[in-house]
XYZ file of N, CA and C in Angstrom:
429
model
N 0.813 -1.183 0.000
C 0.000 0.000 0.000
C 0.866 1.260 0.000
N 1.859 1.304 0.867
C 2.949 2.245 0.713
C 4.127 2.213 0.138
N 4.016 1.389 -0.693
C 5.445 0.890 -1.335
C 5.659 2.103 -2.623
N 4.741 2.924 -3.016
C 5.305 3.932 -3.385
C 5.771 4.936 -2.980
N 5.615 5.025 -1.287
C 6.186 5.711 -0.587
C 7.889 5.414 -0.664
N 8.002 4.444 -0.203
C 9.359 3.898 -0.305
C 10.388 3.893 -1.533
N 9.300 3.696 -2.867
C 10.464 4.075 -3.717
C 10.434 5.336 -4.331
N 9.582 6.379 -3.608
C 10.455 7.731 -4.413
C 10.986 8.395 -3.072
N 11.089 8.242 -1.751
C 11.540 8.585 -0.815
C 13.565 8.706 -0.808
N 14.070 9.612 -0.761
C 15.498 9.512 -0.560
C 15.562 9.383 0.979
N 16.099 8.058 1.318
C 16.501 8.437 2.686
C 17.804 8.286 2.999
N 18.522 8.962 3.691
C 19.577 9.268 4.796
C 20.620 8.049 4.836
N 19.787 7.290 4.855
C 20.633 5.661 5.503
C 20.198 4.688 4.622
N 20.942 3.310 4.520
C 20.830 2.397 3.491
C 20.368 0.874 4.794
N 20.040 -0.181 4.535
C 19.291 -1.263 5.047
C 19.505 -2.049 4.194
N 21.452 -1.908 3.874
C 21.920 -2.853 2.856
C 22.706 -3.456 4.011
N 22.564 -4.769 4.326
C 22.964 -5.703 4.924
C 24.312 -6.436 5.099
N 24.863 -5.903 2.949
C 25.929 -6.826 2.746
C 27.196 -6.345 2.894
N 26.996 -5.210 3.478
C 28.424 -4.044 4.068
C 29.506 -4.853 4.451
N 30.211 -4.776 4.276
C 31.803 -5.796 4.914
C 31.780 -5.251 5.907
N 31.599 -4.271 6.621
C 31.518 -3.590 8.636
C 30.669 -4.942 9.122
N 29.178 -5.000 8.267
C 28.122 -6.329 8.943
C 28.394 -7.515 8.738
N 29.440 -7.976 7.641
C 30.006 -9.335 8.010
C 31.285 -9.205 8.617
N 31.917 -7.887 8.792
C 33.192 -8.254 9.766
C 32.526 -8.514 11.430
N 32.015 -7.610 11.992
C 31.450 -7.619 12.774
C 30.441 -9.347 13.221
N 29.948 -9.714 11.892
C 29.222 -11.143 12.410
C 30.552 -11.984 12.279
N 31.137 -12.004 11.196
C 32.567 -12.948 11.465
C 33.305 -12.441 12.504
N 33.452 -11.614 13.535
C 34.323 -11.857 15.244
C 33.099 -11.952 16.099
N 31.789 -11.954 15.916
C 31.401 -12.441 16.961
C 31.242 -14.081 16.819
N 31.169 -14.391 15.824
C 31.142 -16.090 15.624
C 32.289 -16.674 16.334
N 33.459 -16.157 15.568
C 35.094 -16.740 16.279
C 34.861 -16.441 17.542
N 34.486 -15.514 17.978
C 35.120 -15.264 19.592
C 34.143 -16.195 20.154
N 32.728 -16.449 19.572
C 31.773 -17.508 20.656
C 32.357 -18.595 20.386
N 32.876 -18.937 19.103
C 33.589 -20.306 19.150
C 34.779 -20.511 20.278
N 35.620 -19.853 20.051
C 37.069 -19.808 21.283
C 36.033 -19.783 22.331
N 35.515 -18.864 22.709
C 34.980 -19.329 24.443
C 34.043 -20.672 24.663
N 33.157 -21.343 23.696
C 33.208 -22.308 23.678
C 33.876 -23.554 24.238
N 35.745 -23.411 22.799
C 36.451 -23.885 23.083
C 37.156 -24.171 24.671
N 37.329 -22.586 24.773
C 38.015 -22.930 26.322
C 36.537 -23.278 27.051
N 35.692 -23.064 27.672
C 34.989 -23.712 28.305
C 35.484 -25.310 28.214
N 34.684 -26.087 26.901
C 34.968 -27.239 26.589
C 36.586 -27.950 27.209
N 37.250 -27.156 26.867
C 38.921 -27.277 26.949
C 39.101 -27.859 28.652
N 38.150 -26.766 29.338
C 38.337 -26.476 30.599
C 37.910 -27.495 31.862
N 36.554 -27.877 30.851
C 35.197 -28.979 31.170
C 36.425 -30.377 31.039
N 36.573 -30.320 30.358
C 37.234 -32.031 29.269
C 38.780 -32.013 30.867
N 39.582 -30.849 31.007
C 40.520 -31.249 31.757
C 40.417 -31.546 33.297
N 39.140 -30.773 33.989
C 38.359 -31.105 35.169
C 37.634 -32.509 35.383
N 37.170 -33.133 34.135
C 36.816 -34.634 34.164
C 37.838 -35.215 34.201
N 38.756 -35.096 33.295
C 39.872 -35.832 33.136
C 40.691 -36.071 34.601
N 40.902 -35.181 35.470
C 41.505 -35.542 36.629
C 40.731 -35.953 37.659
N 39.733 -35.253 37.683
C 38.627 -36.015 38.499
C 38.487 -37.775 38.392
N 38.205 -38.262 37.152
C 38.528 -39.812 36.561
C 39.906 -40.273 37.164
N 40.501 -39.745 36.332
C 41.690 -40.173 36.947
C 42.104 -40.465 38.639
N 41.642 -39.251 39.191
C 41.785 -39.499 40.718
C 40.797 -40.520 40.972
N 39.746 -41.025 40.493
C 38.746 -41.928 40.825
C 39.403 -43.297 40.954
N 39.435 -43.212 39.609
C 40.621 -44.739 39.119
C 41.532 -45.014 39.889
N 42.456 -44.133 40.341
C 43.745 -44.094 41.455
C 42.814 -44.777 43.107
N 41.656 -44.011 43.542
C 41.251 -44.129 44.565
C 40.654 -45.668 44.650
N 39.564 -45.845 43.466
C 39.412 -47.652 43.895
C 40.475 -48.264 42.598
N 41.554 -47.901 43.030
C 43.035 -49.028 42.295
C 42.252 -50.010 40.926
N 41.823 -48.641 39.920
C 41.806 -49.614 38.785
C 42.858 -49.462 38.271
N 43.631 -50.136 36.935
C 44.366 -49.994 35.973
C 44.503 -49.086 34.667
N 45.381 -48.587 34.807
C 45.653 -47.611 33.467
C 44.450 -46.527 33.801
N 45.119 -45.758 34.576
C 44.170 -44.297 34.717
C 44.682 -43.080 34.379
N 45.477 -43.246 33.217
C 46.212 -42.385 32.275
C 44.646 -42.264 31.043
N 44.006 -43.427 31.128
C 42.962 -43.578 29.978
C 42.097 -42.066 30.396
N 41.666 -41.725 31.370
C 41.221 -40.622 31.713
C 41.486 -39.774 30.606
N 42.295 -39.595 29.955
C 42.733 -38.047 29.447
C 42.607 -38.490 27.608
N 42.192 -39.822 27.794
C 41.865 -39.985 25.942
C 40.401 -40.544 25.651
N 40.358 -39.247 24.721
C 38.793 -39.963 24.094
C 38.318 -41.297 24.348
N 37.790 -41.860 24.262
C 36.791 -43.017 24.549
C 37.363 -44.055 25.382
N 39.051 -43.904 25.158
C 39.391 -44.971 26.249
C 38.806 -44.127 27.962
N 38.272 -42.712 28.043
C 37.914 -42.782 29.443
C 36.375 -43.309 29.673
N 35.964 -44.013 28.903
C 34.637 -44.290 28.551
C 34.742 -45.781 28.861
N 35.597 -46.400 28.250
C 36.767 -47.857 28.692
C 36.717 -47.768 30.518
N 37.587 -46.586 30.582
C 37.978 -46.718 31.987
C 36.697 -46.684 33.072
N 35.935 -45.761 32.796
C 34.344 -45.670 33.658
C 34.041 -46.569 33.608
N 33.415 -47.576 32.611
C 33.208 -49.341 32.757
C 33.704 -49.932 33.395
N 34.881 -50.004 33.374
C 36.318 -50.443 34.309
C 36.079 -50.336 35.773
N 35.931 -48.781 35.927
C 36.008 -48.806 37.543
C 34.681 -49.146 38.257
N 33.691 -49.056 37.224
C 31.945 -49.422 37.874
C 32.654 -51.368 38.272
N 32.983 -51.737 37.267
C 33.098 -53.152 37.067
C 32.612 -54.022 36.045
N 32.678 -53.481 34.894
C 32.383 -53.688 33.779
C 33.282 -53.767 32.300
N 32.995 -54.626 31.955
C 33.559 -54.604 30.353
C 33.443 -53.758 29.088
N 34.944 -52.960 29.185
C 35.140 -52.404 28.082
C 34.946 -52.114 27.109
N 34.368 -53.614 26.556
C 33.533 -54.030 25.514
C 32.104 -53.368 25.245
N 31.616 -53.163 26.171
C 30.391 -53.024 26.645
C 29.855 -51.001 25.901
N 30.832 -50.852 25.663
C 31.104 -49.599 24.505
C 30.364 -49.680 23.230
N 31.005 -51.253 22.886
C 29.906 -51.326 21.396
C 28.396 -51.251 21.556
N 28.402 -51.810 22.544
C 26.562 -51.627 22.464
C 26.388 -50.484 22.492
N 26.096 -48.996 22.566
C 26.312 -48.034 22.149
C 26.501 -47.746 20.867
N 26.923 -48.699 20.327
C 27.112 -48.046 18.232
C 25.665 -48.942 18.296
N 24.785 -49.729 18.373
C 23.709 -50.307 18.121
C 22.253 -48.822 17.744
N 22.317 -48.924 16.487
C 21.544 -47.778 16.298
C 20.129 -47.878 16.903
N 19.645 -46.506 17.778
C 18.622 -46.087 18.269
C 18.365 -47.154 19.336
N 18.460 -48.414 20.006
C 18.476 -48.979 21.150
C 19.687 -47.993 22.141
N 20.949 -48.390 21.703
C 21.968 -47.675 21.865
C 21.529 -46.639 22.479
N 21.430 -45.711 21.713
C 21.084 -44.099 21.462
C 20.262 -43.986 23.143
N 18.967 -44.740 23.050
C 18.008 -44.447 24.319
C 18.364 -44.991 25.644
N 19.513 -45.657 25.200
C 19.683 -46.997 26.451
C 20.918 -46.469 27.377
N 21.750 -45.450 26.971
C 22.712 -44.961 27.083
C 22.134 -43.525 28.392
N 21.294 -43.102 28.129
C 21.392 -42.046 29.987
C 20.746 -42.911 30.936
N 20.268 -44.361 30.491
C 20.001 -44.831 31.832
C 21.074 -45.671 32.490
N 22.110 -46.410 31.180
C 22.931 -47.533 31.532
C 23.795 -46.199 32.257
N 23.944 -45.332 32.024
C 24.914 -44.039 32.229
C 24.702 -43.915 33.681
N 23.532 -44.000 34.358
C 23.064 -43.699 35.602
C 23.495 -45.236 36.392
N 23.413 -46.066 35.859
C 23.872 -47.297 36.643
C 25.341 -47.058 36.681
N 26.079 -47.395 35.959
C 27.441 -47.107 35.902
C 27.897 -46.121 36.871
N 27.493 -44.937 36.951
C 28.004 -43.869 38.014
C 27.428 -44.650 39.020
N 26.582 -44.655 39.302
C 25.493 -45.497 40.913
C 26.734 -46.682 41.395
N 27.352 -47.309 40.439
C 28.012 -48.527 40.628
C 30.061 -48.009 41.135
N 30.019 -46.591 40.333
C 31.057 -46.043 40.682
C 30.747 -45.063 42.152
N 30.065 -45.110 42.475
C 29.769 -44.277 44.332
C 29.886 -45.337 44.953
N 29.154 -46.256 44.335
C 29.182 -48.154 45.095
C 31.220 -48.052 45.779
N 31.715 -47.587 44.227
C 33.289 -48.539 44.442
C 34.049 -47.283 45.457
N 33.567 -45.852 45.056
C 34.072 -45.192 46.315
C 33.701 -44.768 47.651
N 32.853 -45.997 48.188
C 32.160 -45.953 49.303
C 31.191 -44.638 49.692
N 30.445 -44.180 48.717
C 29.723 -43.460 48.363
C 27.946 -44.202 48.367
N 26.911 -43.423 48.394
C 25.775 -43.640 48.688
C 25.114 -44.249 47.020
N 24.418 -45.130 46.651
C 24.485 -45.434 45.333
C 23.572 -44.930 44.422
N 22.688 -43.573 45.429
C 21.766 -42.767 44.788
C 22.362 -41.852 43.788
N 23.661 -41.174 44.217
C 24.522 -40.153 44.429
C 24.789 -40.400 42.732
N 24.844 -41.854 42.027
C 25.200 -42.304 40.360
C 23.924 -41.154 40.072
N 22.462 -41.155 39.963
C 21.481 -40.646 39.335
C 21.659 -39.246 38.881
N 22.719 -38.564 39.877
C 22.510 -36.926 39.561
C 23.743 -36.695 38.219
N 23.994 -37.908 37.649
C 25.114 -37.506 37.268
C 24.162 -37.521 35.643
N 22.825 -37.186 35.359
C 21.594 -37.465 34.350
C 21.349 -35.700 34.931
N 21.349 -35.228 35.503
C 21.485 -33.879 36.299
C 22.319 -32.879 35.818
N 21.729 -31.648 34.885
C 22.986 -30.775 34.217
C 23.754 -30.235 34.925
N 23.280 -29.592 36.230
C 24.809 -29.134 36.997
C 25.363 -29.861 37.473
N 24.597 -31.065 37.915
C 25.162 -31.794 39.110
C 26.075 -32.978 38.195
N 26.054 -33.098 36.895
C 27.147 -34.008 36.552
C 28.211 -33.111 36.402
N 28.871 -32.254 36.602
C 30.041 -31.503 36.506
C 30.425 -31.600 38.200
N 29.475 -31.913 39.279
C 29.967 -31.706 40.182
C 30.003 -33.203 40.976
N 29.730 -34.444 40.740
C 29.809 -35.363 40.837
C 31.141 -36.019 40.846
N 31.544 -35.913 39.930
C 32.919 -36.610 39.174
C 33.740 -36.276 40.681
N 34.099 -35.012 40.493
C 34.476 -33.971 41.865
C 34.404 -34.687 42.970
N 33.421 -34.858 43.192
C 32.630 -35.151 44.831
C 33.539 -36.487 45.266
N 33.098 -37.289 44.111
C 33.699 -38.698 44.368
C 35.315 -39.287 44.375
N 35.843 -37.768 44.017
C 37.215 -37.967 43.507
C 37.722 -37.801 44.668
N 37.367 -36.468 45.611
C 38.066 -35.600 46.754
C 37.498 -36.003 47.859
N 35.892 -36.085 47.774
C 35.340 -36.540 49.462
C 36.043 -37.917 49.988
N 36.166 -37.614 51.109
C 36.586 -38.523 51.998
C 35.545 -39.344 52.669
């Protein structure tokens, strides 16, 4: 209805989008959310990693260097619940896998409070978004 307003109007300013200022500006805010990301992640990944590790050390499993590599700390959590390594593949089993995995996840921790004389409720919160960052922790340092 007003669109002939708009095109004989001169205005002041342009609502051209493709300015290199509006993609420099969207390309550093992308990078910089990525890097903080990163370090978060970076930060997250090295706080599990010793936490595991001190776990492993505390009920004397083997090879608790695995802590600090991809899936072998996934190996090692099986390990220290009391479980087979193996037990990983079931997990590639498409969509059983997929659903079966935050509950077997909740046994496994439940079974790792079991091995550090811990309460065996204490596995469930680790299905819990803050409380699995603070779990690992708990079980590593409490006495």
């Amino acid at each position: 209805m007003f669109s002939f307003l708009l095109a004989t109007a001169k205005l002041p300013y342009s609502y051209d989008t493709s300015s290199a200022m509006a993609d420099a500006t969207l390309l550093a805010f992308w990078v910089s959310y990525m890097v903080f990301i990163l370090i978060v992640g970076a930060i997250y990944y090295v706080i599990r990693a010793v936490a595991l590790m001190k776990i492993a050390q505390k009920t004397k499993t083997g090879h608790a260097w695995f802590a600090w590599v991809p899936f072998l700390n996934i190996i090692l959590t099986f390990n220290i619940a009391g479980f087979s390594g193996w037990l990983l593949l079931l997990f590639l089993v498409p969509i059983v896998g997929w659903f079966a995995f935050p509950f077997f996840n909740a046994y496994v921790w439940m079974k790792i409070a079991r091995a550090c004389k811990k309460p065996d409720f204490l596995g469930i919160l680790i299905v819990v978004p803050i409380a699995n960052l603070i779990l690992p922790l708990y079980l590593a340092y409490a006495d």
